[in-house]
C-alpha positions as semicolon CSV with decimal commas, in nm:
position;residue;x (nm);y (nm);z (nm)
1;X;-1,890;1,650;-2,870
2;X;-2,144;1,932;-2,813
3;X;-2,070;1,913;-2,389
4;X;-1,646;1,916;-2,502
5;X;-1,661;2,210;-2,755
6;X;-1,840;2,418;-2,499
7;X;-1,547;2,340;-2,255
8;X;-1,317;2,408;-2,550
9;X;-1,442;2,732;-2,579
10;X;-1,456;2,828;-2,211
11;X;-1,105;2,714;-2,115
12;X;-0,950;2,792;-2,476
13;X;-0,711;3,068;-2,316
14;X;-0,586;2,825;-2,055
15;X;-0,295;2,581;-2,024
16;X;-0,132;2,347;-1,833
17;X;0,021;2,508;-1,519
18;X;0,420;2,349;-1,365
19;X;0,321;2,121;-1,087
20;X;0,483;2,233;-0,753
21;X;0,682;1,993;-0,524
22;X;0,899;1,938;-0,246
23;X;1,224;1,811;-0,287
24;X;1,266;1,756;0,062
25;X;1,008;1,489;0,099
26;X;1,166;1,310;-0,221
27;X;1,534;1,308;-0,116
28;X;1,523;1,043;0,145
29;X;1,314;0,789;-0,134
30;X;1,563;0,874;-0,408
31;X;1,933;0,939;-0,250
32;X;1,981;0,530;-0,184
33;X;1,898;0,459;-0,587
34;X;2,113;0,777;-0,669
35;X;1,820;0,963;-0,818
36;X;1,854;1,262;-0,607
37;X;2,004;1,461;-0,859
38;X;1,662;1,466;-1,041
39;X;1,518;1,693;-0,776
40;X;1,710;2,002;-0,949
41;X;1,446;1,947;-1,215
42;X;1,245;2,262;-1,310
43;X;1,317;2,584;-1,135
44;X;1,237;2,724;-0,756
45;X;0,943;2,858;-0,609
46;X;0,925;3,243;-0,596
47;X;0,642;3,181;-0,338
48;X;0,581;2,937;-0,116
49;X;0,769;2,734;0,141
50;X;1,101;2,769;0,086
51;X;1,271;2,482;-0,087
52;X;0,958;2,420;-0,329
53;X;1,019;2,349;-0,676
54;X;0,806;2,375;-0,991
55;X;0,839;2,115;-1,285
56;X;0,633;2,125;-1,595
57;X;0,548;1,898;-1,885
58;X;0,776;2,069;-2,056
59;X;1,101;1,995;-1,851
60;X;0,970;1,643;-1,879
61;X;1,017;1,656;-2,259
62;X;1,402;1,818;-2,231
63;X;1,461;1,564;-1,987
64;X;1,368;1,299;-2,240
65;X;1,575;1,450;-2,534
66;X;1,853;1,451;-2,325
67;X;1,899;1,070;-2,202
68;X;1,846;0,886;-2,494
69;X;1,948;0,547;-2,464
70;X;2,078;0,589;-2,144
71;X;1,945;0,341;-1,876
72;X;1,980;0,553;-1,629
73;X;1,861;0,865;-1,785
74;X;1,560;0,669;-1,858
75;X;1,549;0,596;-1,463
76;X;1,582;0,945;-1,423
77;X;1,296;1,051;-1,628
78;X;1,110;0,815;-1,469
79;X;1,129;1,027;-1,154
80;X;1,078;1,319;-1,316
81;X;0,775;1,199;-1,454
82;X;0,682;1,036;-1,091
83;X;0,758;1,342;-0,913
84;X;0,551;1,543;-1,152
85;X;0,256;1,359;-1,167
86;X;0,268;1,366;-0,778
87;X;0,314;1,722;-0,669
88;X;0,229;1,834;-0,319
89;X;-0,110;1,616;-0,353
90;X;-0,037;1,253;-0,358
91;X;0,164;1,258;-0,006
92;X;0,206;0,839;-0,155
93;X;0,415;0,908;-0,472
94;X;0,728;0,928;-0,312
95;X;0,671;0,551;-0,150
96;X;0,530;0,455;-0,452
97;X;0,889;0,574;-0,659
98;X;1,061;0,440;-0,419
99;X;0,881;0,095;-0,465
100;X;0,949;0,062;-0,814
101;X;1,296;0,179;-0,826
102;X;1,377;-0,100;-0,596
103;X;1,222;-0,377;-0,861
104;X;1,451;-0,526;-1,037
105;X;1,197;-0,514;-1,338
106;X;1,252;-0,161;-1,404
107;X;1,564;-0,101;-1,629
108;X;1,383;-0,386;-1,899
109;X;1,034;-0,207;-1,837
110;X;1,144;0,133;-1,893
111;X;1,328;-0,006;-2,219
112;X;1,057;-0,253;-2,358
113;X;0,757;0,041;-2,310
114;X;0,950;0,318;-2,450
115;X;0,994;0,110;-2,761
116;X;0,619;-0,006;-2,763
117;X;0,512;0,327;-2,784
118;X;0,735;0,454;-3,045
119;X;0,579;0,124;-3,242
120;X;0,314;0,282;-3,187
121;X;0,156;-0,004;-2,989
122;X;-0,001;0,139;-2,705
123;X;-0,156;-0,190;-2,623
124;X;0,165;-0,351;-2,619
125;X;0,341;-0,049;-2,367
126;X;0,024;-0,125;-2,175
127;X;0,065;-0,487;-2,126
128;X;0,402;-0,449;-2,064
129;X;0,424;-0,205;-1,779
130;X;0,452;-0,435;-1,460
131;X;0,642;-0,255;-1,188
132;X;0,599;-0,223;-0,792
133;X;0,395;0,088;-0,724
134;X;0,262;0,201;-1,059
135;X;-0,039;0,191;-1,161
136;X;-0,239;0,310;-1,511
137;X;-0,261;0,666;-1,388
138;X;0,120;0,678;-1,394
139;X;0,207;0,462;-1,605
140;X;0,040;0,667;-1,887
141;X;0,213;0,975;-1,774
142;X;0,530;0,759;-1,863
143;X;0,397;0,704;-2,213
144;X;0,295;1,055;-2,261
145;X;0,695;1,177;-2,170
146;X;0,825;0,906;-2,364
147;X;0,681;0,945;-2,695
148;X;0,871;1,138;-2,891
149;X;0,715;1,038;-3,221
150;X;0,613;1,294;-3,498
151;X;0,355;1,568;-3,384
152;X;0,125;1,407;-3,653
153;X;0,085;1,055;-3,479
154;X;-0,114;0,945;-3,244
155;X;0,056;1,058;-2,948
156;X;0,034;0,871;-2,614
157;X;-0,185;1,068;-2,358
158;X;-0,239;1,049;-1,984
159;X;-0,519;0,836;-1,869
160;X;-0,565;0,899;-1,485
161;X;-0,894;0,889;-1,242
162;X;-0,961;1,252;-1,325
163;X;-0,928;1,225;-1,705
164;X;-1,126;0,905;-1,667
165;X;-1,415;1,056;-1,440
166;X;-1,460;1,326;-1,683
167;X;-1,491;1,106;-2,021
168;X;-1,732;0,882;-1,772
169;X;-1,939;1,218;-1,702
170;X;-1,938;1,308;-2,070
171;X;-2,142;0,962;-2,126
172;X;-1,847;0,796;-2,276
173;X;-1,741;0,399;-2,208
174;X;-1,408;0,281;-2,288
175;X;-1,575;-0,040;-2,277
176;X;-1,821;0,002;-2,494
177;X;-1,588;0,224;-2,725
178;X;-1,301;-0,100;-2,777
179;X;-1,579;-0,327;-2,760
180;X;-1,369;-0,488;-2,504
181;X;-1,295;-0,508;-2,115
182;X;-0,939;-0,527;-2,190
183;X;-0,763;-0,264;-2,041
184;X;-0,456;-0,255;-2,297
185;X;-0,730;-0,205;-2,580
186;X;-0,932;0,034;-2,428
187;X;-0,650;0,291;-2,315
188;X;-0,533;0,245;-2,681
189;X;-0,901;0,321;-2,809
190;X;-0,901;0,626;-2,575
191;X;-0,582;0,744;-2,702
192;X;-0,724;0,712;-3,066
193;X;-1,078;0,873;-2,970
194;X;-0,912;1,161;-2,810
195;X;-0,696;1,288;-3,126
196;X;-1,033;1,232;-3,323
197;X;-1,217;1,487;-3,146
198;X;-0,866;1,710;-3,050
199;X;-0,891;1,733;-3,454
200;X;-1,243;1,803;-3,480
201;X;-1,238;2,127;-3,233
202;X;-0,946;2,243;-3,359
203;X;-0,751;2,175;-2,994
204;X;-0,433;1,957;-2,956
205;X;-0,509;1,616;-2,812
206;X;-0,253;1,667;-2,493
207;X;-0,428;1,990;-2,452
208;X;-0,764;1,842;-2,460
209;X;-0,662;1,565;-2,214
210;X;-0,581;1,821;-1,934
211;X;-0,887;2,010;-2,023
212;X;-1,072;1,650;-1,904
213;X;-0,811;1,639;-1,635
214;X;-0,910;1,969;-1,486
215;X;-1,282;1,962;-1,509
216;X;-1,229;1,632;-1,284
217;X;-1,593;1,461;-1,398
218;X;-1,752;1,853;-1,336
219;X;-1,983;1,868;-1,649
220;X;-2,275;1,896;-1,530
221;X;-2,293;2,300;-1,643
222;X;-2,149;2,257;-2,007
């Protein structure tokens, strides 16, 4: 706690910046599922290559007011939430998208999770997530943009290999924390831990997770 409020207060002016990316290297992944239209997400680049785009968390969260039910619209958040997560970085995330849109699992996934986590059974969302491609680092992000419980809950938060080195660096064991190897329990127990100490520094738990996101396991000089 000592290492994180010294962070807290370091980085307390900064935020979560929009994530640039390149429609261009998308289009051919998502025009044969008719997901295309998803690449007008956010707004343009002022700088840049031309053609760039910038989403943010934010648009994530319109996007998911806006589709509701729809199974589709859920598809389409999905790739918002892909393409986010991905940026200019993960040169795979396109292939990856591209796998799981063609699984057959997906329209029941997307359902079944988003319901888990507004039953506020993270365990369950975990356990449940099962498409081509996707792995914990993204499916979280698909938790985080899907909950759109009460700011008082226990919101679901990204779990990723930066997050995760960081909270490692810190000295903490998910582990050791759920008293478990099982995964479903110990992103759960994360999620809990994190709004714990979010409350005790005075910082928003989403904030605090891309505060452990951007110090990407650097602690050493807290």
């Amino acid at each position: 706690m000592e290492q994180l409020r010294k962070f807290v207060v370091r980085y307390g002016d900064c935020e979560q910046k929009p994530v640039r990316f390149r429609p261009g290297t998308w289009r051919p992944r998502l025009e044969p599922h008719g997901a295309a239209h998803v690449l007008d997400t956010g707004v343009g680049c002022v700088n840049g290559p031309s053609g760039d785009r910038l989403i943010s968390r934010g648009d994530l969260a319109d996007l998911r007011d806006r589709v509701g039910d729809d199974p589709d619209g859920l598809r389409d958040l999905f790739v918002a939430v892909m393409i986010w997560g991905s940026g200019t970085t993960n040169g795979r995330g396109p292939r990856y998208t591209e796998a799981a849109l063609s699984d057959a699992r997906m329209p029941a996934v997307l359902r079944s999770t988003r319901q888990a986590v507004r039953d506020s059974d993270l365990s369950r969302a975990y356990r449940q997530f099962v498409l081509n491609g996707v792995r914990r680092s993204f499916f979280t992000k698909w938790f985080a943009a899907v909950d759109d419980r009460d700011a008082t809950c226990e919101r679901a938060l990204i779990l990723d290999d930066r997050v995760f080195r960081s909270l490692n660096a810190l000295g903490w064991s998910s582990w050791k924390a759920a008293g478990t190897r099982h995964w479903p329990t110990r992103y759960a127990t994360y999620v809990s831990s994190m709004h714990g100490w979010a409350l005790s520094l005075g910082v928003t738990a989403d904030w605090l997770e891309w505060l452990l996101f951007h110090l990407n396991g650097r602690v050493d000089d807290a």
